[in-house]
């Protein structure tokens, strides 16, 4: 299973150009890692993504040291895309390692190879999850941590002996890393109930988890603590996306429909967690005991799923369900053990084979869907790359301006800039990066940002009037039609306009038809 995952994710990654559709959020973490490698520390705290930034920073520092790079910023910008590819590959190796180590733990604990494979099936639970695991985003390391974490939980819950204090420390450290990767890992703290058989182990987990999270982030990403929780409070007290909109916790106009969409997206996972709650309750009612470690763990799993379901229904995005979704295989293993306890006459092989068949079908369906999506996205990215070549061919002397989501190979750094230095960098930092870009590349990087309404030239603010004075012609690509609000002054130059494969092209001093003709000539 780890080999299948590694092969599938590397193949899938090879179809996903880093400057294409996944530029958000990948570029933000590549740039943030470069910012940290340049000595400024992490500038992203909103997920918080500390482990992801640290991974990129390590790649840049090691590669720069081996290459004897003089200016680490210029080196990072010059190898920007390669750094993203390297980080993707590193994440894939980490997750494959978590699947292997976790599978060994589960297999030895249950004395069942089927149980080990059921646990590992969580990596393939949904196409959205598989996609985010492949990309340079916090979700990839988050999935690896969550999978290894549930393996430790299974070992603890099924062990006949009380959990050792050292196991509590390990559980706490895993939680600290998961919470440092994404705030949505917080509900995993409920799994500490499996440690209640040894009070020292429980206390050790609480202390190592709290101290590990605070210490790790104070060193590598202080904004997680000083600003991150304020950002979370903003989200929790406003109904809109990212803390916007009117005050309140939930917009019930969309909450229940969002919840239905989440359940519909992964009905098998929903059934697993409902079975977890049902089997836990059945054991407690039957034995009239509420202190059984396995039952407590299954109950905690159901509550964790419910917490994620509510949070995601409020702030809708399917990948927010990643943690309970990838852990569904591990929870299924616990359910099968609980069923054997509840019905001793039931042959264990029957439910195990049924669960295995369901997981196998899920894996096949996920791989089929992601392969189809990969081909579609690859075709879209090819259009963006082809249009970039067409612009250069039609107007080699023109100012070549592109925006986000037009899939321009030369533009991906700008999203990373907007999500780090533009928001939280000072002027000295910005000037250093701008000068480094100019030293590493001969062609200026021109960006039309419809979000911030800023035109940038090598990351510095620019105006279309100045471009018109310095260039004989201008070509602008935008994902959306421009109007007085988002044109940043371009419309005052009365540009020609055409749409090529869904991308809006505006030209000044050059006929848009010439760009279209150049694009069609490259078929």
Short mmCIF file of C-alpha atoms in Angstrom, two decimals:
data_model
loop_
_atom_site.label_atom_id
_atom_site.label_comp_id
_atom_site.label_asym_id
_atom_site.label_seq_id
_atom_site.Cartn_x
_atom_site.Cartn_y
_atom_site.Cartn_z
CA UNK A 1 0.00 0.00 0.00
CA UNK A 2 2.79 2.55 0.74
CA UNK A 3 4.39 1.64 -2.60
CA UNK A 4 1.06 2.07 -4.39
CA UNK A 5 0.54 5.45 -2.74
CA UNK A 6 4.07 6.65 -3.53
CA UNK A 7 3.86 5.60 -7.17
CA UNK A 8 0.37 7.09 -7.62
CA UNK A 9 1.14 10.41 -5.96
CA UNK A 10 4.44 10.95 -7.79
CA UNK A 11 2.76 10.16 -11.12
CA UNK A 12 -0.13 12.50 -10.24
CA UNK A 13 2.33 15.22 -9.21
CA UNK A 14 4.14 14.95 -12.53
CA UNK A 15 0.88 15.95 -14.27
CA UNK A 16 0.37 18.98 -12.02
CA UNK A 17 2.57 21.89 -13.17
CA UNK A 18 3.54 23.97 -10.13
CA UNK A 19 2.71 27.18 -12.05
CA UNK A 20 -0.70 25.84 -13.10
CA UNK A 21 -3.93 25.32 -11.21
CA UNK A 22 -2.30 24.42 -7.85
CA UNK A 23 -0.33 27.71 -7.70
CA UNK A 24 -2.69 28.56 -4.81
CA UNK A 25 -1.61 27.55 -2.18
CA UNK A 26 1.71 26.05 -3.30
CA UNK A 27 3.45 29.29 -4.23
CA UNK A 28 2.61 30.78 -0.84
CA UNK A 29 4.51 28.02 0.97
CA UNK A 30 7.44 28.03 -1.45
CA UNK A 31 7.86 31.79 -0.98
CA UNK A 32 7.34 31.55 2.77
CA UNK A 33 10.05 28.88 2.98
CA UNK A 34 12.38 31.15 0.99
CA UNK A 35 11.56 34.06 3.29
CA UNK A 36 12.43 31.89 6.29
CA UNK A 37 15.64 30.64 4.63
CA UNK A 38 16.63 34.27 4.02
CA UNK A 39 16.60 34.80 7.79
CA UNK A 40 13.26 36.54 8.29
CA UNK A 41 11.34 33.65 9.84
CA UNK A 42 7.91 32.41 8.76
CA UNK A 43 5.37 35.01 7.65
CA UNK A 44 2.36 32.68 7.47
CA UNK A 45 0.42 31.83 10.58
CA UNK A 46 -3.12 31.39 9.25
CA UNK A 47 -3.12 27.57 9.07
CA UNK A 48 -0.38 27.77 10.58
CA UNK A 49 1.62 25.47 8.24
CA UNK A 50 4.75 25.66 10.39
CA UNK A 51 5.97 22.18 9.45
CA UNK A 52 5.37 22.84 5.73
CA UNK A 53 7.34 26.09 5.80
CA UNK A 54 10.13 24.40 7.75
CA UNK A 55 10.35 21.61 5.16
CA UNK A 56 10.74 24.12 2.31
CA UNK A 57 13.26 26.13 4.32
CA UNK A 58 15.37 23.02 4.94
CA UNK A 59 15.32 22.12 1.24
CA UNK A 60 16.47 25.63 0.26
CA UNK A 61 19.17 25.82 2.93
CA UNK A 62 20.62 22.38 2.15
CA UNK A 63 20.48 22.89 -1.61
CA UNK A 64 21.94 26.39 -1.31
CA UNK A 65 24.74 25.10 0.91
CA UNK A 66 25.59 22.29 -1.51
CA UNK A 67 25.50 24.72 -4.45
CA UNK A 68 27.48 27.36 -2.53
CA UNK A 69 24.86 29.95 -3.39
CA UNK A 70 26.00 33.51 -2.77
CA UNK A 71 22.59 35.18 -2.42
CA UNK A 72 20.04 32.71 -1.02
CA UNK A 73 17.12 34.88 -2.19
CA UNK A 74 18.32 35.03 -5.81
CA UNK A 75 19.10 31.30 -5.65
CA UNK A 76 15.61 30.50 -4.36
CA UNK A 77 13.85 32.64 -6.96
CA UNK A 78 15.93 31.13 -9.76
CA UNK A 79 15.05 27.58 -8.66
CA UNK A 80 11.55 28.42 -7.46
CA UNK A 81 9.66 25.72 -9.36
CA UNK A 82 12.29 23.06 -8.67
CA UNK A 83 12.01 23.79 -4.93
CA UNK A 84 8.26 23.19 -5.10
CA UNK A 85 8.80 19.88 -6.93
CA UNK A 86 11.39 18.82 -4.34
CA UNK A 87 9.04 19.71 -1.47
CA UNK A 88 6.18 17.74 -3.06
CA UNK A 89 8.43 14.70 -3.40
CA UNK A 90 9.63 15.02 0.19
CA UNK A 91 6.05 15.17 1.44
CA UNK A 92 5.15 12.09 -0.58
CA UNK A 93 8.07 10.20 0.96
CA UNK A 94 7.04 11.29 4.46
CA UNK A 95 3.45 10.13 3.94
CA UNK A 96 4.55 6.82 2.43
CA UNK A 97 6.81 6.37 5.48
CA UNK A 98 3.88 7.09 7.80
CA UNK A 99 1.78 4.50 5.96
CA UNK A 100 4.55 1.92 6.26
CA UNK A 101 5.34 2.59 9.94
CA UNK A 102 1.68 2.88 10.89
CA UNK A 103 0.80 -0.27 8.96
CA UNK A 104 3.50 -2.21 10.81
CA UNK A 105 2.22 -0.92 14.16
CA UNK A 106 -1.41 -1.80 13.36
CA UNK A 107 -0.49 -5.17 11.86
CA UNK A 108 1.54 -6.22 14.89
CA UNK A 109 -1.05 -4.92 17.35
CA UNK A 110 -3.96 -6.74 15.70
CA UNK A 111 -1.96 -9.68 14.30
CA UNK A 112 -3.73 -9.02 11.02
CA UNK A 113 -2.36 -7.95 7.63
CA UNK A 114 -5.91 -7.10 6.56
CA UNK A 115 -6.20 -4.65 9.45
CA UNK A 116 -2.92 -3.02 8.42
CA UNK A 117 -4.18 -2.52 4.87
CA UNK A 118 -7.54 -1.18 6.07
CA UNK A 119 -5.63 1.40 8.09
CA UNK A 120 -3.52 2.35 5.04
CA UNK A 121 -6.57 2.72 2.79
CA UNK A 122 -7.21 6.09 4.46
CA UNK A 123 -4.69 7.72 2.12
CA UNK A 124 -7.03 7.00 -0.80
CA UNK A 125 -10.33 7.84 0.86
CA UNK A 126 -11.35 10.73 -1.44
CA UNK A 127 -10.00 12.43 -4.61
CA UNK A 128 -9.94 15.86 -2.90
CA UNK A 129 -7.84 14.44 -0.09
CA UNK A 130 -5.50 12.67 -2.50
CA UNK A 131 -5.01 15.90 -4.45
CA UNK A 132 -4.13 17.97 -1.34
CA UNK A 133 -1.81 15.23 -0.07
CA UNK A 134 0.14 15.53 -3.32
CA UNK A 135 0.41 19.32 -3.37
CA UNK A 136 2.80 21.52 -1.38
CA UNK A 137 0.26 22.43 1.27
CA UNK A 138 -0.15 21.77 5.01
CA UNK A 139 -2.62 18.99 4.25
CA UNK A 140 0.12 16.66 3.01
CA UNK A 141 2.14 16.58 6.23
CA UNK A 142 -1.13 16.81 8.17
CA UNK A 143 -2.30 13.54 6.58
CA UNK A 144 1.01 11.84 7.44
CA UNK A 145 0.81 13.00 11.06
CA UNK A 146 -2.87 12.02 11.35
CA UNK A 147 -2.22 8.54 9.95
CA UNK A 148 0.72 7.86 12.25
CA UNK A 149 -1.27 9.33 15.13
CA UNK A 150 -4.22 6.96 14.65
CA UNK A 151 -1.78 4.04 14.48
CA UNK A 152 -0.48 4.98 17.94
CA UNK A 153 -4.08 5.33 19.15
CA UNK A 154 -4.90 1.82 17.87
CA UNK A 155 -1.87 0.37 19.62
CA UNK A 156 -2.80 2.10 22.88
CA UNK A 157 -6.51 1.25 22.79
CA UNK A 158 -6.00 -2.44 21.98
CA UNK A 159 -3.01 -3.15 24.23
CA UNK A 160 -3.77 -5.38 27.21
CA UNK A 161 -1.23 -3.48 29.30
CA UNK A 162 -1.70 0.08 30.57
CA UNK A 163 -0.04 2.62 28.25
CA UNK A 164 3.55 3.46 29.11
CA UNK A 165 4.51 7.02 30.03
CA UNK A 166 6.81 7.13 27.01
CA UNK A 167 3.86 6.36 24.75
CA UNK A 168 2.08 9.36 26.24
CA UNK A 169 5.05 11.56 25.37
CA UNK A 170 5.02 10.24 21.78
CA UNK A 171 1.28 10.93 21.50
CA UNK A 172 1.81 14.47 22.79
CA UNK A 173 4.62 15.18 20.34
CA UNK A 174 2.49 13.89 17.45
CA UNK A 175 -0.33 16.21 18.53
CA UNK A 176 2.08 19.18 18.78
CA UNK A 177 3.30 18.57 15.22
CA UNK A 178 -0.23 18.10 13.88
CA UNK A 179 -1.56 21.23 15.58
CA UNK A 180 1.49 23.16 14.30
CA UNK A 181 0.61 22.00 10.78
CA UNK A 182 -3.05 23.00 10.83
CA UNK A 183 -5.31 24.32 13.58
CA UNK A 184 -7.98 21.84 12.51
CA UNK A 185 -5.92 19.13 14.21
CA UNK A 186 -7.12 20.40 17.62
CA UNK A 187 -10.04 17.91 18.02
CA UNK A 188 -7.46 15.09 17.94
CA UNK A 189 -6.77 15.95 21.57
CA UNK A 190 -9.88 13.87 22.37
CA UNK A 191 -7.97 10.72 21.49
CA UNK A 192 -6.07 11.21 24.75
CA UNK A 193 -8.89 9.18 26.38
CA UNK A 194 -7.09 6.03 25.23
CA UNK A 195 -4.32 6.94 27.70
CA UNK A 196 -6.58 7.09 30.76
CA UNK A 197 -5.45 3.60 31.80
CA UNK A 198 -2.25 5.24 33.07
CA UNK A 199 -2.61 8.69 34.62
CA UNK A 200 1.09 9.41 34.13
CA UNK A 201 0.84 8.67 30.42
CA UNK A 202 -2.18 10.96 30.13
CA UNK A 203 -0.41 13.81 31.95
CA UNK A 204 2.76 13.23 29.93
CA UNK A 205 0.76 13.53 26.70
CA UNK A 206 -0.89 16.76 27.88
CA UNK A 207 2.41 18.34 28.92
CA UNK A 208 4.44 17.24 25.89
CA UNK A 209 1.62 18.29 23.55
CA UNK A 210 1.26 21.79 25.03
CA UNK A 211 4.98 22.42 25.57
CA UNK A 212 5.86 20.91 22.19
CA UNK A 213 3.38 23.12 20.32
CA UNK A 214 4.37 26.32 22.12
CA UNK A 215 8.12 25.67 21.97
CA UNK A 216 8.13 24.50 18.34
CA UNK A 217 6.20 27.53 17.13
CA UNK A 218 7.99 30.09 19.27
CA UNK A 219 11.17 28.93 17.56
CA UNK A 220 9.97 28.51 13.98
CA UNK A 221 6.74 30.53 13.65
CA UNK A 222 5.92 32.89 16.58
CA UNK A 223 3.02 34.41 14.63
CA UNK A 224 1.12 31.16 15.21
CA UNK A 225 0.77 32.12 18.87
CA UNK A 226 0.86 35.93 18.74
CA UNK A 227 -1.53 36.37 15.80
CA UNK A 228 -2.88 33.00 14.73
CA UNK A 229 -5.38 32.51 17.54
CA UNK A 230 -6.72 36.02 16.97
CA UNK A 231 -7.31 35.07 13.34
CA UNK A 232 -9.19 31.96 14.50
CA UNK A 233 -11.34 34.07 16.83
CA UNK A 234 -12.15 36.34 13.88
CA UNK A 235 -13.30 33.34 11.84
CA UNK A 236 -15.32 31.90 14.73
CA UNK A 237 -17.19 35.17 15.34
CA UNK A 238 -18.12 36.00 11.73
CA UNK A 239 -20.35 34.11 9.32
CA UNK A 240 -18.41 34.80 6.13
CA UNK A 241 -15.23 33.30 4.73
CA UNK A 242 -11.98 34.06 6.57
CA UNK A 243 -13.64 36.14 9.29
CA UNK A 244 -15.64 38.32 6.90
CA UNK A 245 -19.33 39.09 6.75
CA UNK A 246 -21.75 39.76 9.58
CA UNK A 247 -21.03 38.79 13.14
CA UNK A 248 -22.15 35.36 14.31
CA UNK A 249 -20.91 31.78 14.39
CA UNK A 250 -22.99 30.02 11.72
CA UNK A 251 -24.93 31.11 8.66
CA UNK A 252 -27.79 28.61 8.81
CA UNK A 253 -28.82 29.55 5.28
CA UNK A 254 -25.92 27.44 4.02
CA UNK A 255 -24.92 25.36 7.05
CA UNK A 256 -27.26 22.38 6.61
CA UNK A 257 -26.82 22.19 2.84
CA UNK A 258 -23.03 22.24 3.34
CA UNK A 259 -23.31 19.40 5.84
CA UNK A 260 -25.38 17.36 3.39
CA UNK A 261 -22.76 17.94 0.68
CA UNK A 262 -19.97 16.76 2.99
CA UNK A 263 -21.80 13.56 3.94
CA UNK A 264 -22.72 12.94 0.30
CA UNK A 265 -19.09 13.38 -0.77
CA UNK A 266 -17.91 10.50 1.44
CA UNK A 267 -20.90 8.42 2.61
CA UNK A 268 -18.72 5.43 3.49
CA UNK A 269 -16.69 7.57 5.91
CA UNK A 270 -19.88 8.92 7.47
CA UNK A 271 -21.08 5.34 7.95
CA UNK A 272 -17.77 4.37 9.59
CA UNK A 273 -18.05 7.10 12.21
CA UNK A 274 -21.72 6.38 12.85
CA UNK A 275 -20.73 2.73 13.40
CA UNK A 276 -17.99 3.91 15.76
CA UNK A 277 -20.52 5.77 17.88
CA UNK A 278 -23.00 2.88 17.75
CA UNK A 279 -20.53 0.15 18.74
CA UNK A 280 -19.11 2.28 21.55
CA UNK A 281 -22.56 2.94 22.94
CA UNK A 282 -23.57 -0.72 22.56
CA UNK A 283 -20.57 -1.88 24.61
CA UNK A 284 -21.21 0.68 27.35
CA UNK A 285 -24.89 -0.26 27.60
CA UNK A 286 -24.09 -3.96 27.59
CA UNK A 287 -21.34 -3.85 30.23
CA UNK A 288 -22.62 -0.76 32.08
CA UNK A 289 -19.04 0.45 32.07
CA UNK A 290 -17.91 3.76 30.60
CA UNK A 291 -14.18 3.30 31.18
CA UNK A 292 -13.32 0.75 28.53
CA UNK A 293 -10.35 2.16 26.48
CA UNK A 294 -11.59 0.86 23.14
CA UNK A 295 -15.12 2.21 23.63
CA UNK A 296 -13.79 5.56 24.81
CA UNK A 297 -11.56 5.75 21.75
CA UNK A 298 -14.42 4.95 19.38
CA UNK A 299 -16.57 7.57 21.09
CA UNK A 300 -13.76 10.11 20.78
CA UNK A 301 -13.44 9.29 17.06
CA UNK A 302 -17.15 9.99 16.53
CA UNK A 303 -16.88 13.31 18.39
CA UNK A 304 -13.81 14.30 16.35
CA UNK A 305 -15.70 13.62 13.15
CA UNK A 306 -18.66 15.66 14.42
CA UNK A 307 -16.38 18.59 15.31
CA UNK A 308 -14.87 18.61 11.83
CA UNK A 309 -18.30 18.24 10.26
CA UNK A 310 -19.59 21.34 12.08
CA UNK A 311 -16.45 23.38 11.37
CA UNK A 312 -16.44 22.47 7.69
CA UNK A 313 -20.18 23.09 7.31
CA UNK A 314 -19.59 26.59 8.68
CA UNK A 315 -16.53 27.38 6.54
CA UNK A 316 -17.15 25.09 3.58
CA UNK A 317 -14.24 23.37 1.82
CA UNK A 318 -14.18 19.58 1.54
CA UNK A 319 -10.49 19.25 2.36
CA UNK A 320 -11.15 20.56 5.89
CA UNK A 321 -12.45 17.03 6.54
CA UNK A 322 -9.03 15.57 5.71
CA UNK A 323 -8.05 14.42 9.21
CA UNK A 324 -11.13 12.29 10.06
CA UNK A 325 -11.31 11.10 6.46
CA UNK A 326 -7.75 9.72 6.30
CA UNK A 327 -8.21 8.19 9.75
CA UNK A 328 -11.38 6.36 8.69
CA UNK A 329 -9.41 3.19 7.89
CA UNK A 330 -7.90 3.15 11.38
CA UNK A 331 -11.30 3.74 12.98
CA UNK A 332 -12.68 0.88 10.88
CA UNK A 333 -10.05 -1.42 12.39
CA UNK A 334 -11.20 -0.46 15.89
CA UNK A 335 -14.85 -1.07 14.91
CA UNK A 336 -14.06 -4.57 13.66
CA UNK A 337 -12.31 -5.42 16.94
CA UNK A 338 -15.27 -4.03 18.88
CA UNK A 339 -17.71 -6.09 16.82
CA UNK A 340 -15.75 -9.24 17.64
CA UNK A 341 -16.06 -8.37 21.32
CA UNK A 342 -19.78 -7.67 21.04
CA UNK A 343 -20.56 -10.80 19.00
CA UNK A 344 -17.96 -13.47 19.89
CA UNK A 345 -19.71 -16.02 17.64
CA UNK A 346 -19.24 -13.81 14.60
CA UNK A 347 -16.42 -15.08 12.37
CA UNK A 348 -13.93 -12.23 12.21
CA UNK A 349 -12.98 -12.93 8.62
CA UNK A 350 -16.45 -12.05 7.24
CA UNK A 351 -16.67 -8.38 8.34
CA UNK A 352 -12.95 -7.94 7.62
CA UNK A 353 -13.36 -9.12 4.03
CA UNK A 354 -16.45 -6.94 3.58
CA UNK A 355 -14.58 -3.90 4.90
CA UNK A 356 -11.60 -4.79 2.71
CA UNK A 357 -13.75 -4.98 -0.41
CA UNK A 358 -15.34 -1.60 0.35
CA UNK A 359 -11.90 -0.05 0.85
CA UNK A 360 -10.59 -1.64 -2.36
CA UNK A 361 -13.52 -0.19 -4.31
CA UNK A 362 -12.90 3.23 -2.73
CA UNK A 363 -9.20 3.11 -3.66
CA UNK A 364 -9.94 2.15 -7.28
CA UNK A 365 -12.63 4.83 -7.64
CA UNK A 366 -10.33 7.48 -6.17
CA UNK A 367 -7.46 6.58 -8.48
CA UNK A 368 -9.74 6.55 -11.53
CA UNK A 369 -11.18 9.97 -10.67
CA UNK A 370 -7.84 11.63 -9.88
CA UNK A 371 -6.33 10.27 -13.10
CA UNK A 372 -9.22 11.81 -15.05
CA UNK A 373 -8.81 15.13 -13.21
CA UNK A 374 -5.04 15.06 -13.80
CA UNK A 375 -5.56 14.78 -17.56
CA UNK A 376 -8.09 17.64 -17.55
CA UNK A 377 -5.87 19.93 -15.47
CA UNK A 378 -2.81 19.04 -17.53
CA UNK A 379 -4.68 20.09 -20.67
CA UNK A 380 -5.67 23.41 -19.06
CA UNK A 381 -2.11 24.04 -17.93
CA UNK A 382 -0.88 23.29 -21.45
CA UNK A 383 -3.21 26.01 -22.76
CA UNK A 384 -1.71 28.53 -20.32
CA UNK A 385 1.85 27.60 -21.30
CA UNK A 386 0.97 27.76 -24.99
CA UNK A 387 -0.57 31.21 -24.58
CA UNK A 388 2.61 32.43 -22.86
CA UNK A 389 4.63 31.34 -25.89
CA UNK A 390 2.07 32.96 -28.21
CA UNK A 391 2.38 36.31 -26.41
CA UNK A 392 6.17 36.23 -26.74
CA UNK A 393 5.96 35.29 -30.40
CA UNK A 394 3.35 37.94 -31.25
CA UNK A 395 4.99 40.78 -29.32
CA UNK A 396 8.57 40.00 -28.28
CA UNK A 397 9.18 43.66 -27.39
CA UNK A 398 5.88 44.09 -25.52
CA UNK A 399 5.41 44.40 -21.78
CA UNK A 400 4.19 40.89 -20.92
CA UNK A 401 1.71 41.22 -18.04
CA UNK A 402 -0.11 38.21 -16.58
CA UNK A 403 -2.35 37.60 -13.60
CA UNK A 404 -3.23 34.78 -11.27
CA UNK A 405 -5.13 31.76 -12.61
CA UNK A 406 -4.12 32.31 -16.25
CA UNK A 407 -1.62 29.47 -15.76
CA UNK A 408 1.36 31.48 -16.94
CA UNK A 409 4.64 29.65 -16.20
CA UNK A 410 6.44 32.92 -15.50
CA UNK A 411 3.93 34.28 -13.00
CA UNK A 412 3.71 31.76 -10.13
CA UNK A 413 6.03 33.69 -7.78
CA UNK A 414 3.58 36.57 -7.50
CA UNK A 415 1.01 34.60 -5.51
CA UNK A 416 3.69 33.64 -3.01
CA UNK A 417 4.74 37.29 -2.78
CA UNK A 418 1.15 38.43 -2.16
CA UNK A 419 0.66 35.88 0.62
CA UNK A 420 3.89 36.72 2.49
CA UNK A 421 5.96 39.85 1.83
CA UNK A 422 3.08 41.92 0.46
CA UNK A 423 1.08 41.33 3.64
CA UNK A 424 3.71 41.16 6.36
CA UNK A 425 7.10 42.17 4.97
CA UNK A 426 8.75 45.55 5.50
CA UNK A 427 10.15 47.74 2.75
CA UNK A 428 13.73 46.54 3.22
CA UNK A 429 12.66 42.92 2.73
CA UNK A 430 10.64 43.80 -0.36
CA UNK A 431 13.53 45.70 -1.90
CA UNK A 432 15.89 42.81 -1.24
CA UNK A 433 13.63 40.34 -3.05
CA UNK A 434 12.97 42.73 -5.92
CA UNK A 435 16.68 43.33 -6.45
CA UNK A 436 17.36 39.59 -6.21
CA UNK A 437 14.79 38.87 -8.92
CA UNK A 438 16.35 41.49 -11.21
CA UNK A 439 19.76 39.88 -10.70
CA UNK A 440 18.50 36.37 -11.42
CA UNK A 441 16.31 37.13 -14.47
CA UNK A 442 16.71 39.42 -17.48
CA UNK A 443 12.97 39.70 -18.27
CA UNK A 444 10.88 41.77 -15.80
CA UNK A 445 8.10 40.00 -13.89
CA UNK A 446 4.90 41.97 -14.52
CA UNK A 447 1.80 41.04 -12.53
CA UNK A 448 -1.77 42.36 -12.75
CA UNK A 449 -3.37 41.53 -9.41
CA UNK A 450 -7.16 41.79 -9.47
CA UNK A 451 -7.34 41.07 -5.70
CA UNK A 452 -5.05 43.81 -4.38
CA UNK A 453 -5.62 46.07 -7.42
CA UNK A 454 -1.86 46.54 -7.78
CA UNK A 455 0.26 46.29 -10.92
CA UNK A 456 3.75 45.01 -10.04
CA UNK A 457 7.07 45.13 -11.84
CA UNK A 458 9.59 42.76 -10.19
CA UNK A 459 7.36 42.89 -7.09
CA UNK A 460 7.45 46.73 -7.01
CA UNK A 461 4.27 48.82 -7.61
CA UNK A 462 4.01 50.02 -11.21
CA UNK A 463 1.52 51.91 -13.40
CA UNK A 464 0.23 51.23 -16.89
CA UNK A 465 1.04 54.81 -17.86
CA UNK A 466 4.69 54.15 -17.08
CA UNK A 467 4.65 50.82 -18.94
CA UNK A 468 3.15 52.55 -21.98
CA UNK A 469 5.97 55.06 -21.89
CA UNK A 470 8.69 52.40 -21.62
CA UNK A 471 7.35 49.73 -24.01
CA UNK A 472 6.05 49.95 -27.58
CA UNK A 473 3.16 47.64 -26.72
CA UNK A 474 1.50 45.90 -23.76
CA UNK A 475 -0.16 42.47 -23.53
CA UNK A 476 -2.19 41.64 -20.42
CA UNK A 477 -3.70 38.26 -19.55
CA UNK A 478 -6.45 38.06 -16.93
CA UNK A 479 -8.64 35.21 -15.66
CA UNK A 480 -11.61 37.60 -15.42
CA UNK A 481 -12.89 40.46 -17.53
CA UNK A 482 -11.50 43.82 -16.40
CA UNK A 483 -13.68 46.72 -15.35
CA UNK A 484 -13.14 50.12 -13.76
CA UNK A 485 -12.64 48.49 -10.36
CA UNK A 486 -10.01 45.88 -11.20
CA UNK A 487 -8.34 47.26 -14.36
CA UNK A 488 -5.72 49.25 -12.36
CA UNK A 489 -5.76 51.99 -14.99
CA UNK A 490 -5.40 49.76 -18.07
CA UNK A 491 -8.78 50.73 -19.56
CA UNK A 492 -7.71 54.37 -19.80
CA UNK A 493 -5.29 53.23 -22.53
CA UNK A 494 -8.27 51.91 -24.58
CA UNK A 495 -6.89 48.38 -25.08
CA UNK A 496 -7.99 45.87 -27.69
CA UNK A 497 -9.67 42.81 -26.13
CA UNK A 498 -10.24 39.18 -27.03
CA UNK A 499 -10.81 35.90 -25.20
CA UNK A 500 -8.52 32.95 -25.92
CA UNK A 501 -9.51 29.59 -24.41
CA UNK A 502 -11.32 31.33 -21.55
CA UNK A 503 -8.43 33.74 -20.78
CA UNK A 504 -9.05 37.46 -21.32
CA UNK A 505 -6.30 39.12 -23.37
CA UNK A 506 -5.93 42.92 -23.51
CA UNK A 507 -3.44 44.58 -25.84
CA UNK A 508 -2.17 48.13 -26.28
CA UNK A 509 -0.16 49.00 -29.41
CA UNK A 510 -0.74 45.48 -30.77
CA UNK A 511 -3.79 43.82 -32.30
CA UNK A 512 -5.26 41.15 -30.05
CA UNK A 513 -5.93 39.13 -33.20
CA UNK A 514 -2.17 38.80 -33.65
CA UNK A 515 -1.89 37.06 -30.29
CA UNK A 516 -4.80 34.80 -31.19
CA UNK A 517 -3.20 33.96 -34.52
CA UNK A 518 0.10 33.14 -32.82
CA UNK A 519 -1.75 30.90 -30.36
CA UNK A 520 -3.60 29.03 -33.10
CA UNK A 521 -0.39 28.61 -35.13
CA UNK A 522 1.11 26.58 -32.28
CA UNK A 523 -1.48 23.81 -32.47
#
